[in-house]
Amino acid sequence: MFGFNCFEFILPVLGKVFLAFSVSLMLVVFITLFAAGKALQSAANVLINYTTSSGWPDTVAFFIVINSMNWCFSCLNASTHLVEEIPKLRKNIPKALVWTVIVGLFTSIMMILAIFFNVVDVERNNTIMLIFYSTLNENKAGPSPYVH
């Protein structure tokens, strides 16, 4: 923390670097999964049909998903705690809040669609590493085969 306090001019650069990294990683995963995926799910199966394989009843599984989405935005108000330190706060605080939600929504929807279209067997253990491994046909570009 001492470094961040003494060299505060680095923080905007780090913010832009991490934003670029996040968006480019999302694009790499999105393009790779759709380009390499041979057996893609149908749009109706991904967007309309509802399947739960967690073992929980449907209503409990729904509320668990809603709770995890709320947890993603639990620290969204961090910019409001920095009010004294932000220039043009009437303009920059709402911008920070809105752009956090927009970028998070865009990147998460793109990643979720790429992952859901590449799930071949819904009843199987579908961890992200197994989806990458099976989609990339177990080649060297994919993750380790020891993820099972």
CSV table of N, CA and C in Angstrom, one decimal:
chain,number,residue,atom,x,y,z
A,1,MET,N,0.8,-1.2,0.0
A,1,MET,CA,0.0,0.0,0.0
A,1,MET,C,0.9,1.3,0.0
A,2,PHE,N,2.1,1.2,0.6
A,2,PHE,CA,2.9,2.3,0.6
A,2,PHE,C,3.3,2.8,-0.8
A,3,GLY,N,3.5,1.9,-1.7
A,3,GLY,CA,3.8,2.2,-3.1
A,3,GLY,C,2.7,2.9,-3.8
A,4,PHE,N,1.5,2.5,-3.5
A,4,PHE,CA,0.3,3.1,-4.1
A,4,PHE,C,0.1,4.5,-3.6
A,5,ASN,N,0.4,4.7,-2.3
A,5,ASN,CA,0.2,6.1,-1.8
A,5,ASN,C,1.3,7.0,-2.2
A,6,CYS,N,2.5,6.5,-2.4
A,6,CYS,CA,3.6,7.4,-2.8
A,6,CYS,C,3.7,7.6,-4.3
A,7,PHE,N,3.2,6.7,-5.1
A,7,PHE,CA,3.2,6.8,-6.5
A,7,PHE,C,1.8,6.7,-7.1
A,8,GLU,N,1.0,7.7,-6.7
A,8,GLU,CA,-0.4,7.6,-7.1
A,8,GLU,C,-0.6,7.8,-8.6
A,9,PHE,N,0.3,8.4,-9.3
A,9,PHE,CA,0.2,8.6,-10.7
A,9,PHE,C,0.1,7.3,-11.5
A,10,ILE,N,0.5,6.2,-10.8
A,10,ILE,CA,0.5,4.9,-11.5
A,10,ILE,C,-0.9,4.3,-11.5
A,11,LEU,N,-1.8,4.7,-10.6
A,11,LEU,CA,-3.1,4.1,-10.5
A,11,LEU,C,-4.0,4.2,-11.7
A,12,PRO,N,-4.1,5.4,-12.4
A,12,PRO,CA,-4.8,5.5,-13.6
A,12,PRO,C,-4.3,4.6,-14.7
A,13,VAL,N,-3.0,4.5,-14.8
A,13,VAL,CA,-2.4,3.6,-15.8
A,13,VAL,C,-2.7,2.2,-15.5
A,14,LEU,N,-2.6,1.8,-14.2
A,14,LEU,CA,-3.0,0.4,-13.9
A,14,LEU,C,-4.4,0.1,-14.1
A,15,GLY,N,-5.3,1.0,-13.9
A,15,GLY,CA,-6.7,0.9,-14.2
A,15,GLY,C,-7.0,0.6,-15.7
A,16,LYS,N,-6.3,1.4,-16.5
A,16,LYS,CA,-6.4,1.2,-18.0
A,16,LYS,C,-5.8,-0.1,-18.4
A,17,VAL,N,-4.7,-0.5,-17.8
A,17,VAL,CA,-4.1,-1.8,-18.2
A,17,VAL,C,-5.0,-2.9,-17.8
A,18,PHE,N,-5.5,-2.9,-16.6
A,18,PHE,CA,-6.4,-4.0,-16.2
A,18,PHE,C,-7.7,-4.1,-17.0
A,19,LEU,N,-8.2,-2.9,-17.3
A,19,LEU,CA,-9.4,-2.9,-18.2
A,19,LEU,C,-9.1,-3.5,-19.5
A,20,ALA,N,-8.0,-3.1,-20.2
A,20,ALA,CA,-7.6,-3.7,-21.5
A,20,ALA,C,-7.4,-5.2,-21.3
A,21,PHE,N,-6.7,-5.6,-20.3
A,21,PHE,CA,-6.5,-7.0,-20.1
A,21,PHE,C,-7.8,-7.8,-19.9
A,22,SER,N,-8.7,-7.3,-19.2
A,22,SER,CA,-10.0,-7.9,-18.9
A,22,SER,C,-10.8,-8.1,-20.2
A,23,VAL,N,-10.9,-7.0,-21.0
A,23,VAL,CA,-11.6,-7.0,-22.2
A,23,VAL,C,-10.9,-7.9,-23.3
A,24,SER,N,-9.6,-7.9,-23.4
A,24,SER,CA,-8.9,-8.7,-24.4
A,24,SER,C,-9.0,-10.2,-24.0
A,25,LEU,N,-8.9,-10.5,-22.7
A,25,LEU,CA,-9.0,-11.9,-22.3
A,25,LEU,C,-10.4,-12.4,-22.6
A,26,MET,N,-11.5,-11.6,-22.4
A,26,MET,CA,-12.8,-12.0,-22.8
A,26,MET,C,-12.9,-12.2,-24.2
A,27,LEU,N,-12.3,-11.4,-25.1
A,27,LEU,CA,-12.3,-11.6,-26.5
A,27,LEU,C,-11.6,-12.8,-26.9
A,28,VAL,N,-10.5,-13.1,-26.3
A,28,VAL,CA,-9.7,-14.3,-26.6
A,28,VAL,C,-10.5,-15.6,-26.3
A,29,VAL,N,-11.1,-15.6,-25.1
A,29,VAL,CA,-11.9,-16.8,-24.7
A,29,VAL,C,-13.2,-16.9,-25.7
A,30,PHE,N,-13.8,-15.8,-25.9
A,30,PHE,CA,-15.0,-15.8,-26.8
A,30,PHE,C,-14.7,-16.3,-28.2
A,31,ILE,N,-13.7,-15.8,-28.8
A,31,ILE,CA,-13.3,-16.2,-30.2
A,31,ILE,C,-12.8,-17.6,-30.2
A,32,THR,N,-11.9,-18.0,-29.2
A,32,THR,CA,-11.4,-19.3,-29.2
A,32,THR,C,-12.5,-20.4,-29.0
A,33,LEU,N,-13.4,-20.2,-28.1
A,33,LEU,CA,-14.4,-21.2,-27.8
A,33,LEU,C,-15.3,-21.4,-29.0
A,34,PHE,N,-15.7,-20.3,-29.7
A,34,PHE,CA,-16.6,-20.4,-30.8
A,34,PHE,C,-15.8,-20.9,-32.0
A,35,ALA,N,-14.6,-20.6,-32.2
A,35,ALA,CA,-13.8,-21.1,-33.3
A,35,ALA,C,-13.5,-22.6,-33.2
A,36,ALA,N,-13.2,-23.0,-32.0
A,36,ALA,CA,-12.7,-24.4,-31.8
A,36,ALA,C,-13.9,-25.3,-31.5
A,37,GLY,N,-15.0,-24.8,-31.1
A,37,GLY,CA,-16.1,-25.7,-30.7
A,37,GLY,C,-16.7,-26.4,-31.9
A,38,LYS,N,-16.8,-27.7,-31.8
A,38,LYS,CA,-17.3,-28.5,-32.9
A,38,LYS,C,-18.8,-28.8,-32.7
A,39,ALA,N,-19.2,-29.2,-31.5
A,39,ALA,CA,-20.5,-29.5,-31.1
A,39,ALA,C,-21.1,-28.5,-30.3
A,40,LEU,N,-21.6,-27.4,-30.9
A,40,LEU,CA,-22.2,-26.3,-30.1
A,40,LEU,C,-23.7,-26.6,-29.8
A,41,GLN,N,-24.1,-26.1,-28.7
A,41,GLN,CA,-25.5,-26.3,-28.3
A,41,GLN,C,-26.4,-25.4,-29.2
A,42,SER,N,-27.7,-25.7,-29.3
A,42,SER,CA,-28.6,-24.9,-30.1
A,42,SER,C,-28.9,-23.6,-29.3
A,43,ALA,N,-29.3,-22.6,-29.9
A,43,ALA,CA,-29.7,-21.3,-29.3
A,43,ALA,C,-30.9,-21.5,-28.3
A,44,ALA,N,-31.8,-22.4,-28.7
A,44,ALA,CA,-33.0,-22.7,-27.9
A,44,ALA,C,-32.5,-23.4,-26.6
A,45,ASN,N,-31.6,-24.3,-26.7
A,45,ASN,CA,-31.1,-25.0,-25.6
A,45,ASN,C,-30.4,-24.1,-24.6
A,46,VAL,N,-29.7,-23.1,-25.1
A,46,VAL,CA,-28.9,-22.2,-24.2
A,46,VAL,C,-29.8,-21.1,-23.6
A,47,LEU,N,-30.6,-20.5,-24.5
A,47,LEU,CA,-31.4,-19.3,-24.0
A,47,LEU,C,-32.8,-19.6,-23.5
A,48,ILE,N,-33.4,-20.7,-23.9
A,48,ILE,CA,-34.8,-20.9,-23.5
A,48,ILE,C,-34.9,-22.1,-22.4
A,49,ASN,N,-34.3,-23.2,-22.7
A,49,ASN,CA,-34.5,-24.4,-21.9
A,49,ASN,C,-33.7,-24.1,-20.5
A,50,TYR,N,-34.3,-24.6,-19.5
A,50,TYR,CA,-33.7,-24.5,-18.1
A,50,TYR,C,-33.4,-25.8,-17.6
A,51,THR,N,-32.2,-26.1,-17.3
A,51,THR,CA,-31.7,-27.4,-16.8
A,51,THR,C,-30.9,-27.1,-15.6
A,52,THR,N,-31.2,-27.8,-14.5
A,52,THR,CA,-30.3,-27.7,-13.3
A,52,THR,C,-29.8,-29.1,-13.0
A,53,SER,N,-28.5,-29.2,-12.8
A,53,SER,CA,-27.9,-30.4,-12.4
A,53,SER,C,-27.2,-30.4,-11.1
A,54,SER,N,-27.6,-29.4,-10.3
A,54,SER,CA,-26.9,-29.2,-9.0
A,54,SER,C,-27.4,-30.2,-7.9
A,55,GLY,N,-28.6,-30.7,-8.1
A,55,GLY,CA,-29.2,-31.5,-7.1
A,55,GLY,C,-30.2,-30.7,-6.2
A,56,TRP,N,-30.1,-29.4,-6.2
A,56,TRP,CA,-31.0,-28.5,-5.4
A,56,TRP,C,-32.3,-28.4,-6.2
A,57,PRO,N,-33.4,-28.2,-5.4
A,57,PRO,CA,-34.7,-27.8,-6.1
A,57,PRO,C,-34.5,-26.6,-7.0
A,58,ASP,N,-35.4,-26.4,-8.0
A,58,ASP,CA,-35.2,-25.3,-8.9
A,58,ASP,C,-35.3,-24.0,-8.2
A,59,THR,N,-36.2,-23.8,-7.3
A,59,THR,CA,-36.3,-22.5,-6.6
A,59,THR,C,-35.0,-22.1,-5.8
A,60,VAL,N,-34.5,-23.1,-5.1
A,60,VAL,CA,-33.3,-22.9,-4.3
A,60,VAL,C,-32.1,-22.6,-5.2
A,61,ALA,N,-32.0,-23.3,-6.3
A,61,ALA,CA,-30.9,-23.0,-7.3
A,61,ALA,C,-31.1,-21.6,-7.9
A,62,PHE,N,-32.3,-21.2,-8.2
A,62,PHE,CA,-32.5,-19.9,-8.7
A,62,PHE,C,-32.0,-18.8,-7.7
A,63,PHE,N,-32.4,-19.0,-6.4
A,63,PHE,CA,-32.0,-18.0,-5.4
A,63,PHE,C,-30.5,-18.0,-5.2
A,64,ILE,N,-29.8,-19.1,-5.3
A,64,ILE,CA,-28.4,-19.2,-5.2
A,64,ILE,C,-27.7,-18.4,-6.3
A,65,VAL,N,-28.3,-18.5,-7.5
A,65,VAL,CA,-27.7,-17.8,-8.7
A,65,VAL,C,-27.9,-16.3,-8.5
A,66,ILE,N,-29.1,-15.9,-8.0
A,66,ILE,CA,-29.4,-14.5,-7.8
A,66,ILE,C,-28.4,-13.9,-6.7
A,67,ASN,N,-28.2,-14.7,-5.7
A,67,ASN,CA,-27.3,-14.3,-4.6
A,67,ASN,C,-25.9,-14.1,-5.1
A,68,SER,N,-25.4,-15.0,-6.0
A,68,SER,CA,-24.0,-14.8,-6.5
A,68,SER,C,-23.9,-13.6,-7.4
A,69,MET,N,-25.0,-13.3,-8.1
A,69,MET,CA,-24.9,-12.1,-9.0
A,69,MET,C,-24.9,-10.8,-8.1
A,70,ASN,N,-25.6,-10.8,-7.0
A,70,ASN,CA,-25.5,-9.7,-6.1
A,70,ASN,C,-24.1,-9.6,-5.5
A,71,TRP,N,-23.4,-10.7,-5.2
A,71,TRP,CA,-22.1,-10.7,-4.6
A,71,TRP,C,-21.1,-10.0,-5.6
A,72,CYS,N,-21.3,-10.2,-6.9
A,72,CYS,CA,-20.4,-9.6,-7.9
A,72,CYS,C,-20.3,-8.1,-7.8
A,73,PHE,N,-21.4,-7.5,-7.4
A,73,PHE,CA,-21.4,-6.0,-7.3
A,73,PHE,C,-21.4,-5.5,-5.8
A,74,SER,N,-20.9,-6.4,-4.9
A,74,SER,CA,-20.9,-6.0,-3.5
A,74,SER,C,-20.0,-4.8,-3.2
A,75,CYS,N,-18.9,-4.6,-4.0
A,75,CYS,CA,-18.0,-3.5,-3.7
A,75,CYS,C,-18.2,-2.4,-4.7
A,76,LEU,N,-19.3,-2.3,-5.3
A,76,LEU,CA,-19.5,-1.3,-6.3
A,76,LEU,C,-19.5,0.1,-5.8
A,77,ASN,N,-19.8,0.2,-4.5
A,77,ASN,CA,-19.9,1.6,-3.9
A,77,ASN,C,-18.5,2.0,-3.4
A,78,ALA,N,-17.4,1.4,-3.8
A,78,ALA,CA,-16.1,1.8,-3.4
A,78,ALA,C,-15.8,3.2,-3.9
A,79,SER,N,-16.3,3.5,-5.0
A,79,SER,CA,-16.0,4.8,-5.6
A,79,SER,C,-16.7,5.9,-4.7
A,80,THR,N,-17.8,5.6,-4.1
A,80,THR,CA,-18.4,6.6,-3.3
A,80,THR,C,-17.6,6.9,-2.0
A,81,HIS,N,-16.8,6.0,-1.6
A,81,HIS,CA,-16.0,6.2,-0.4
A,81,HIS,C,-14.7,7.1,-0.7
A,82,LEU,N,-14.5,7.3,-2.0
A,82,LEU,CA,-13.3,8.1,-2.4
A,82,LEU,C,-13.7,9.5,-2.8
A,83,VAL,N,-14.8,9.9,-2.4
A,83,VAL,CA,-15.4,11.2,-2.9
A,83,VAL,C,-14.4,12.4,-2.6
A,84,GLU,N,-13.7,12.4,-1.5
A,84,GLU,CA,-12.8,13.6,-1.2
A,84,GLU,C,-11.6,13.6,-2.2
A,85,GLU,N,-11.3,12.4,-2.7
A,85,GLU,CA,-10.0,12.3,-3.5
A,85,GLU,C,-10.2,12.4,-5.0
A,86,ILE,N,-11.4,12.4,-5.5
A,86,ILE,CA,-11.7,12.3,-6.9
A,86,ILE,C,-12.0,13.7,-7.5
A,87,PRO,N,-11.3,14.1,-8.5
A,87,PRO,CA,-11.7,15.4,-9.1
A,87,PRO,C,-13.0,15.4,-9.9
A,88,LYS,N,-13.7,16.5,-9.9
A,88,LYS,CA,-15.0,16.6,-10.6
A,88,LYS,C,-15.9,15.4,-10.2
A,89,LEU,N,-16.1,15.3,-8.9
A,89,LEU,CA,-16.9,14.2,-8.4
A,89,LEU,C,-18.3,14.1,-8.8
A,90,ARG,N,-19.0,15.2,-9.1
A,90,ARG,CA,-20.4,15.1,-9.6
A,90,ARG,C,-20.4,14.4,-10.9
A,91,LYS,N,-19.4,14.5,-11.7
A,91,LYS,CA,-19.3,13.9,-13.0
A,91,LYS,C,-18.7,12.5,-13.0
A,92,ASN,N,-17.6,12.3,-12.2
A,92,ASN,CA,-16.8,11.1,-12.3
A,92,ASN,C,-17.4,10.0,-11.4
A,93,ILE,N,-18.0,10.3,-10.3
A,93,ILE,CA,-18.6,9.2,-9.5
A,93,ILE,C,-19.7,8.4,-10.2
A,94,PRO,N,-20.7,9.1,-10.8
A,94,PRO,CA,-21.7,8.4,-11.6
A,94,PRO,C,-21.1,7.6,-12.8
A,95,LYS,N,-20.1,8.3,-13.4
A,95,LYS,CA,-19.5,7.6,-14.5
A,95,LYS,C,-18.8,6.3,-14.1
A,96,ALA,N,-18.1,6.3,-13.0
A,96,ALA,CA,-17.5,5.1,-12.4
A,96,ALA,C,-18.5,4.0,-12.1
A,97,LEU,N,-19.6,4.4,-11.5
A,97,LEU,CA,-20.6,3.4,-11.1
A,97,LEU,C,-21.2,2.8,-12.4
A,98,VAL,N,-21.6,3.7,-13.3
A,98,VAL,CA,-22.3,3.2,-14.5
A,98,VAL,C,-21.4,2.3,-15.4
A,99,TRP,N,-20.2,2.8,-15.6
A,99,TRP,CA,-19.3,2.1,-16.5
A,99,TRP,C,-18.8,0.8,-15.9
A,100,THR,N,-18.8,0.7,-14.6
A,100,THR,CA,-18.5,-0.6,-13.9
A,100,THR,C,-19.6,-1.6,-14.3
A,101,VAL,N,-20.8,-1.2,-14.2
A,101,VAL,CA,-21.9,-2.2,-14.5
A,101,VAL,C,-21.9,-2.5,-16.0
A,102,ILE,N,-21.7,-1.5,-16.9
A,102,ILE,CA,-21.8,-1.7,-18.3
A,102,ILE,C,-20.7,-2.7,-18.8
A,103,VAL,N,-19.4,-2.4,-18.3
A,103,VAL,CA,-18.3,-3.3,-18.7
A,103,VAL,C,-18.5,-4.7,-18.1
A,104,GLY,N,-18.9,-4.8,-16.9
A,104,GLY,CA,-19.1,-6.1,-16.3
A,104,GLY,C,-20.2,-6.9,-16.9
A,105,LEU,N,-21.3,-6.2,-17.3
A,105,LEU,CA,-22.4,-6.9,-18.0
A,105,LEU,C,-22.0,-7.3,-19.4
A,106,PHE,N,-21.3,-6.5,-20.1
A,106,PHE,CA,-20.9,-6.9,-21.5
A,106,PHE,C,-19.9,-8.0,-21.4
A,107,THR,N,-18.9,-8.0,-20.6
A,107,THR,CA,-17.9,-9.0,-20.6
A,107,THR,C,-18.5,-10.3,-20.1
A,108,SER,N,-19.3,-10.2,-19.0
A,108,SER,CA,-19.9,-11.5,-18.5
A,108,SER,C,-20.8,-12.1,-19.4
A,109,ILE,N,-21.7,-11.4,-20.1
A,109,ILE,CA,-22.6,-12.0,-21.1
A,109,ILE,C,-21.9,-12.7,-22.2
A,110,MET,N,-20.8,-12.0,-22.7
A,110,MET,CA,-20.1,-12.6,-23.8
A,110,MET,C,-19.4,-13.9,-23.3
A,111,MET,N,-18.8,-13.9,-22.1
A,111,MET,CA,-18.2,-15.1,-21.6
A,111,MET,C,-19.2,-16.2,-21.3
A,112,ILE,N,-20.3,-15.9,-20.7
A,112,ILE,CA,-21.3,-16.9,-20.4
A,112,ILE,C,-21.9,-17.5,-21.7
A,113,LEU,N,-22.1,-16.7,-22.7
A,113,LEU,CA,-22.6,-17.3,-24.0
A,113,LEU,C,-21.6,-18.2,-24.6
A,114,ALA,N,-20.4,-17.8,-24.6
A,114,ALA,CA,-19.3,-18.7,-25.2
A,114,ALA,C,-19.2,-20.0,-24.4
A,115,ILE,N,-19.3,-19.9,-23.1
A,115,ILE,CA,-19.2,-21.1,-22.3
A,115,ILE,C,-20.4,-22.0,-22.5
A,116,PHE,N,-21.6,-21.4,-22.4
A,116,PHE,CA,-22.8,-22.2,-22.4
A,116,PHE,C,-23.0,-22.9,-23.8
A,117,PHE,N,-22.7,-22.2,-24.9
A,117,PHE,CA,-22.8,-22.8,-26.2
A,117,PHE,C,-21.8,-24.0,-26.3
A,118,ASN,N,-20.8,-24.1,-25.6
A,118,ASN,CA,-19.8,-25.2,-25.7
A,118,ASN,C,-20.0,-26.3,-24.7
A,119,VAL,N,-21.0,-26.2,-23.8
A,119,VAL,CA,-21.2,-27.3,-22.9
A,119,VAL,C,-21.9,-28.4,-23.7
A,120,VAL,N,-21.2,-29.6,-23.8
A,120,VAL,CA,-21.8,-30.7,-24.6
A,120,VAL,C,-22.7,-31.5,-23.8
A,121,ASP,N,-22.4,-31.9,-22.6
A,121,ASP,CA,-23.2,-32.8,-21.8
A,121,ASP,C,-23.6,-32.0,-20.6
A,122,VAL,N,-24.9,-31.6,-20.4
A,122,VAL,CA,-25.3,-30.8,-19.3
A,122,VAL,C,-25.2,-31.6,-18.0
A,123,GLU,N,-25.4,-32.9,-18.0
A,123,GLU,CA,-25.5,-33.6,-16.8
A,123,GLU,C,-24.1,-33.9,-16.2
A,124,ARG,N,-23.0,-33.7,-17.0
A,124,ARG,CA,-21.7,-34.0,-16.6
A,124,ARG,C,-21.1,-32.9,-15.7
A,125,ASN,N,-20.0,-33.1,-15.1
A,125,ASN,CA,-19.3,-32.1,-14.4
A,125,ASN,C,-18.8,-31.1,-15.4
A,126,ASN,N,-19.3,-29.9,-15.4
A,126,ASN,CA,-18.9,-28.9,-16.4
A,126,ASN,C,-18.2,-27.7,-15.7
A,127,THR,N,-17.0,-28.0,-15.2
A,127,THR,CA,-16.2,-26.9,-14.7
A,127,THR,C,-15.6,-26.2,-15.9
A,128,ILE,N,-15.1,-25.0,-15.7
A,128,ILE,CA,-14.6,-24.2,-16.9
A,128,ILE,C,-13.4,-24.9,-17.5
A,129,MET,N,-12.6,-25.5,-16.7
A,129,MET,CA,-11.4,-26.1,-17.2
A,129,MET,C,-11.7,-27.3,-18.1
A,130,LEU,N,-12.7,-28.1,-17.7
A,130,LEU,CA,-13.2,-29.2,-18.5
A,130,LEU,C,-13.8,-28.8,-19.8
A,131,ILE,N,-14.5,-27.6,-19.8
A,131,ILE,CA,-15.1,-27.1,-21.0
A,131,ILE,C,-14.0,-26.7,-22.0
A,132,PHE,N,-13.0,-26.0,-21.5
A,132,PHE,CA,-11.9,-25.6,-22.3
A,132,PHE,C,-11.2,-26.8,-22.9
A,133,TYR,N,-11.0,-27.8,-22.0
A,133,TYR,CA,-10.2,-29.0,-22.4
A,133,TYR,C,-11.0,-29.8,-23.5
A,134,SER,N,-12.3,-29.9,-23.3
A,134,SER,CA,-13.0,-30.7,-24.3
A,134,SER,C,-13.3,-29.9,-25.6
A,135,THR,N,-13.4,-28.6,-25.5
A,135,THR,CA,-13.7,-27.7,-26.7
A,135,THR,C,-12.4,-27.7,-27.5
A,136,LEU,N,-11.3,-27.6,-26.9
A,136,LEU,CA,-10.0,-27.5,-27.6
A,136,LEU,C,-9.5,-28.8,-28.0
A,137,ASN,N,-10.3,-29.8,-28.0
A,137,ASN,CA,-10.0,-31.2,-28.5
A,137,ASN,C,-8.7,-31.8,-27.8
A,138,GLU,N,-8.5,-31.4,-26.6
A,138,GLU,CA,-7.4,-32.0,-25.8
A,138,GLU,C,-6.1,-31.7,-26.4
A,139,ASN,N,-5.9,-30.6,-27.1
A,139,ASN,CA,-4.6,-30.3,-27.7
A,139,ASN,C,-3.8,-29.4,-26.8
A,140,LYS,N,-2.6,-29.0,-27.3
A,140,LYS,CA,-1.7,-28.2,-26.4
A,140,LYS,C,-2.2,-26.8,-26.1
A,141,ALA,N,-3.1,-26.3,-26.9
A,141,ALA,CA,-3.6,-24.9,-26.6
A,141,ALA,C,-4.5,-24.9,-25.4
A,142,GLY,N,-5.0,-26.1,-25.0
A,142,GLY,CA,-6.0,-26.2,-23.9
A,142,GLY,C,-5.3,-26.4,-22.6
A,143,PRO,N,-6.1,-26.5,-21.6
A,143,PRO,CA,-5.5,-26.7,-20.2
A,143,PRO,C,-5.0,-28.1,-20.0
A,144,SER,N,-4.4,-28.3,-18.9
A,144,SER,CA,-3.8,-29.6,-18.6
A,144,SER,C,-4.8,-30.7,-18.6
A,145,PRO,N,-4.5,-31.9,-19.1
A,145,PRO,CA,-5.5,-33.1,-19.0
A,145,PRO,C,-5.7,-33.5,-17.6
A,146,TYR,N,-5.0,-33.0,-16.6
A,146,TYR,CA,-5.1,-33.5,-15.3
A,146,TYR,C,-6.1,-32.7,-14.5
A,147,VAL,N,-7.1,-32.1,-15.2
A,147,VAL,CA,-8.1,-31.3,-14.5
A,147,VAL,C,-9.3,-32.1,-14.1
A,148,HIS,N,-9.3,-33.4,-14.5
A,148,HIS,CA,-10.5,-34.2,-14.2
A,148,HIS,C,-10.7,-34.4,-12.7
